[in-house]
């Protein structure tokens, strides 16, 4: 009888650890997404508007610089709607875990495209990276759906607040990290 109670307690502990690890992993995905989006925001003005620091050609007009700047800010926001639809439908077909992994890989590829665009002075490559960032940020909706699926009615509010916390921390720490790294680099 005691042995059965011990086995039951161990399996409940194992389930609780797995449940907590899953929630943490989902929050980490959301944090990474928002961190990557927020990380470039402080540098975007210098990258595109400041002729001395910009990767654009020096003869690029101020009007065109502002156009690129506004485009770089708005593209991820525009394409996140498309990404949420695509990744949401894909998660129904191949599973949410696989879509979250694809989304994280896509965010890494998007950052790589943007970095290569800056390094090679290619605005089109940079903007493609921004579009990919928006599309792959659609996995935020998938992670939120996973968290909702994990939660019972009693825990749903607190678990969704973890989602909001992870996103908020990413948007706070991303620009902070970018600013600190830019100060160190100068």
mmCIF file of N, CA and C in Angstrom, residues 133-179:
data_model
loop_
_atom_site.group_PDB
_atom_site.id
_atom_site.type_symbol
_atom_site.label_atom_id
_atom_site.label_comp_id
_atom_site.label_asym_id
_atom_site.label_seq_id
_atom_site.Cartn_x
_atom_site.Cartn_y
_atom_site.Cartn_z
ATOM 1 N N UNK A 133 10.382 38.381 -39.945
ATOM 2 C CA UNK A 133 10.206 38.548 -38.502
ATOM 3 C C UNK A 133 8.724 38.659 -38.164
ATOM 4 N N UNK A 134 7.994 39.410 -38.959
ATOM 5 C CA UNK A 134 6.558 39.538 -38.722
ATOM 6 C C UNK A 134 5.816 38.232 -38.914
ATOM 7 N N UNK A 135 6.134 37.529 -39.993
ATOM 8 C CA UNK A 135 5.455 36.253 -40.263
ATOM 9 C C UNK A 135 5.742 35.251 -39.151
ATOM 10 N N UNK A 136 6.992 35.143 -38.762
ATOM 11 C CA UNK A 136 7.367 34.167 -37.741
ATOM 12 C C UNK A 136 6.921 34.579 -36.342
ATOM 13 N N UNK A 137 6.630 35.853 -36.166
ATOM 14 C CA UNK A 137 6.108 36.293 -34.876
ATOM 15 C C UNK A 137 4.666 35.816 -34.700
ATOM 16 N N UNK A 138 4.089 35.266 -35.742
ATOM 17 C CA UNK A 138 2.761 34.677 -35.640
ATOM 18 C C UNK A 138 2.738 33.485 -34.705
ATOM 19 N N UNK A 139 3.906 32.943 -34.356
ATOM 20 C CA UNK A 139 3.913 31.820 -33.417
ATOM 21 C C UNK A 139 3.568 32.274 -32.004
ATOM 22 N N UNK A 140 3.496 33.577 -31.807
ATOM 23 C CA UNK A 140 3.021 34.106 -30.534
ATOM 24 C C UNK A 140 1.582 33.638 -30.278
ATOM 25 N N UNK A 141 0.763 33.674 -31.311
ATOM 26 C CA UNK A 141 -0.625 33.213 -31.183
ATOM 27 C C UNK A 141 -0.685 31.716 -30.896
ATOM 28 N N UNK A 142 0.212 30.960 -31.495
ATOM 29 C CA UNK A 142 0.255 29.512 -31.264
ATOM 30 C C UNK A 142 0.662 29.226 -29.814
ATOM 31 N N UNK A 143 1.653 29.952 -29.314
ATOM 32 C CA UNK A 143 2.091 29.767 -27.924
ATOM 33 C C UNK A 143 0.981 30.144 -26.942
ATOM 34 N N UNK A 144 0.245 31.192 -27.250
ATOM 35 C CA UNK A 144 -0.873 31.575 -26.393
ATOM 36 C C UNK A 144 -1.966 30.511 -26.413
ATOM 37 N N UNK A 145 -2.220 29.936 -27.583
ATOM 38 C CA UNK A 145 -3.207 28.866 -27.683
ATOM 39 C C UNK A 145 -2.761 27.640 -26.889
ATOM 40 N N UNK A 146 -1.462 27.328 -26.943
ATOM 41 C CA UNK A 146 -0.924 26.207 -26.155
ATOM 42 C C UNK A 146 -1.134 26.458 -24.669
ATOM 43 N N UNK A 147 -0.848 27.666 -24.231
ATOM 44 C CA UNK A 147 -1.009 27.993 -22.821
ATOM 45 C C UNK A 147 -2.474 27.885 -22.411
ATOM 46 N N UNK A 148 -3.367 28.317 -23.280
ATOM 47 C CA UNK A 148 -4.797 28.201 -22.981
ATOM 48 C C UNK A 148 -5.217 26.733 -22.908
ATOM 49 N N UNK A 149 -4.662 25.901 -23.799
ATOM 50 C CA UNK A 149 -4.972 24.472 -23.780
ATOM 51 C C UNK A 149 -4.466 23.796 -22.512
ATOM 52 N N UNK A 150 -3.320 24.243 -22.016
ATOM 53 C CA UNK A 150 -2.737 23.653 -20.803
ATOM 54 C C UNK A 150 -3.520 24.003 -19.542
ATOM 55 N N UNK A 151 -4.250 25.089 -19.603
ATOM 56 C CA UNK A 151 -4.876 25.645 -18.404
ATOM 57 C C UNK A 151 -6.298 25.146 -18.223
ATOM 58 N N UNK A 152 -6.628 24.875 -16.972
ATOM 59 C CA UNK A 152 -8.039 24.659 -16.669
ATOM 60 C C UNK A 152 -8.648 26.025 -16.354
ATOM 61 N N UNK A 153 -9.946 26.091 -16.142
ATOM 62 C CA UNK A 153 -10.613 27.374 -15.926
ATOM 63 C C UNK A 153 -10.043 28.131 -14.732
ATOM 64 N N UNK A 154 -9.627 27.408 -13.712
ATOM 65 C CA UNK A 154 -9.105 28.037 -12.502
ATOM 66 C C UNK A 154 -7.740 28.687 -12.741
ATOM 67 N N UNK A 155 -6.901 28.079 -13.582
ATOM 68 C CA UNK A 155 -5.542 28.558 -13.818
ATOM 69 C C UNK A 155 -5.407 29.447 -15.049
ATOM 70 N N UNK A 156 -6.433 29.542 -15.865
ATOM 71 C CA UNK A 156 -6.315 30.220 -17.150
ATOM 72 C C UNK A 156 -5.856 31.671 -17.005
ATOM 73 N N UNK A 157 -6.417 32.410 -16.060
ATOM 74 C CA UNK A 157 -6.065 33.829 -15.897
ATOM 75 C C UNK A 157 -4.601 33.994 -15.503
ATOM 76 N N UNK A 158 -4.136 33.205 -14.569
ATOM 77 C CA UNK A 158 -2.741 33.335 -14.122
ATOM 78 C C UNK A 158 -1.774 32.898 -15.231
ATOM 79 N N UNK A 159 -2.113 31.839 -15.948
ATOM 80 C CA UNK A 159 -1.238 31.382 -17.030
ATOM 81 C C UNK A 159 -1.183 32.392 -18.177
ATOM 82 N N UNK A 160 -2.290 33.020 -18.490
ATOM 83 C CA UNK A 160 -2.285 34.042 -19.531
ATOM 84 C C UNK A 160 -1.531 35.284 -19.066
ATOM 85 N N UNK A 161 -1.498 35.520 -17.757
ATOM 86 C CA UNK A 161 -0.693 36.640 -17.257
ATOM 87 C C UNK A 161 0.793 36.327 -17.398
ATOM 88 N N UNK A 162 1.182 35.052 -17.310
ATOM 89 C CA UNK A 162 2.569 34.662 -17.581
ATOM 90 C C UNK A 162 2.926 34.981 -19.031
ATOM 91 N N UNK A 163 1.975 34.750 -19.928
ATOM 92 C CA UNK A 163 2.169 35.062 -21.342
ATOM 93 C C UNK A 163 2.432 36.558 -21.510
ATOM 94 N N UNK A 164 1.593 37.371 -20.893
ATOM 95 C CA UNK A 164 1.758 38.829 -20.982
ATOM 96 C C UNK A 164 3.070 39.273 -20.359
ATOM 97 N N UNK A 165 3.452 38.648 -19.262
ATOM 98 C CA UNK A 165 4.711 38.982 -18.594
ATOM 99 C C UNK A 165 5.902 38.664 -19.490
ATOM 100 N N UNK A 166 5.898 37.503 -20.120
ATOM 101 C CA UNK A 166 7.009 37.110 -20.993
ATOM 102 C C UNK A 166 7.141 38.075 -22.178
ATOM 103 N N UNK A 167 6.020 38.434 -22.781
ATOM 104 C CA UNK A 167 6.043 39.364 -23.908
ATOM 105 C C UNK A 167 6.527 40.734 -23.455
ATOM 106 N N UNK A 168 6.018 41.202 -22.330
ATOM 107 C CA UNK A 168 6.416 42.519 -21.815
ATOM 108 C C UNK A 168 7.894 42.555 -21.465
ATOM 109 N N UNK A 169 8.388 41.506 -20.822
ATOM 110 C CA UNK A 169 9.820 41.463 -20.485
ATOM 111 C C UNK A 169 10.688 41.487 -21.737
ATOM 112 N N UNK A 170 10.253 40.794 -22.777
ATOM 113 C CA UNK A 170 11.000 40.812 -24.039
ATOM 114 C C UNK A 170 11.048 42.197 -24.651
ATOM 115 N N UNK A 171 9.902 42.890 -24.630
ATOM 116 C CA UNK A 171 9.857 44.232 -25.193
ATOM 117 C C UNK A 171 10.588 45.258 -24.324
ATOM 118 N N UNK A 172 10.784 44.957 -23.059
ATOM 119 C CA UNK A 172 11.556 45.847 -22.177
ATOM 120 C C UNK A 172 13.051 45.540 -22.285
ATOM 121 N N UNK A 173 13.409 44.264 -22.180
ATOM 122 C CA UNK A 173 14.823 43.882 -22.150
ATOM 123 C C UNK A 173 15.491 43.912 -23.527
ATOM 124 N N UNK A 174 14.727 43.726 -24.601
ATOM 125 C CA UNK A 174 15.297 43.783 -25.949
ATOM 126 C C UNK A 174 15.893 45.150 -26.257
ATOM 127 N N UNK A 175 15.109 46.224 -26.163
ATOM 128 C CA UNK A 175 15.688 47.554 -26.400
ATOM 129 C C UNK A 175 16.773 47.920 -25.395
ATOM 130 N N UNK A 176 16.619 47.475 -24.152
ATOM 131 C CA UNK A 176 17.640 47.758 -23.138
ATOM 132 C C UNK A 176 18.972 47.101 -23.508
ATOM 133 N N UNK A 177 18.921 45.842 -23.904
ATOM 134 C CA UNK A 177 20.134 45.132 -24.308
ATOM 135 C C UNK A 177 20.762 45.781 -25.539
ATOM 136 N N UNK A 178 19.939 46.176 -26.489
ATOM 137 C CA UNK A 178 20.430 46.819 -27.698
ATOM 138 C C UNK A 178 21.116 48.138 -27.371
ATOM 139 N N UNK A 179 20.504 48.913 -26.514
ATOM 140 C CA UNK A 179 21.079 50.197 -26.129
ATOM 141 C C UNK A 179 22.405 50.019 -25.398
#
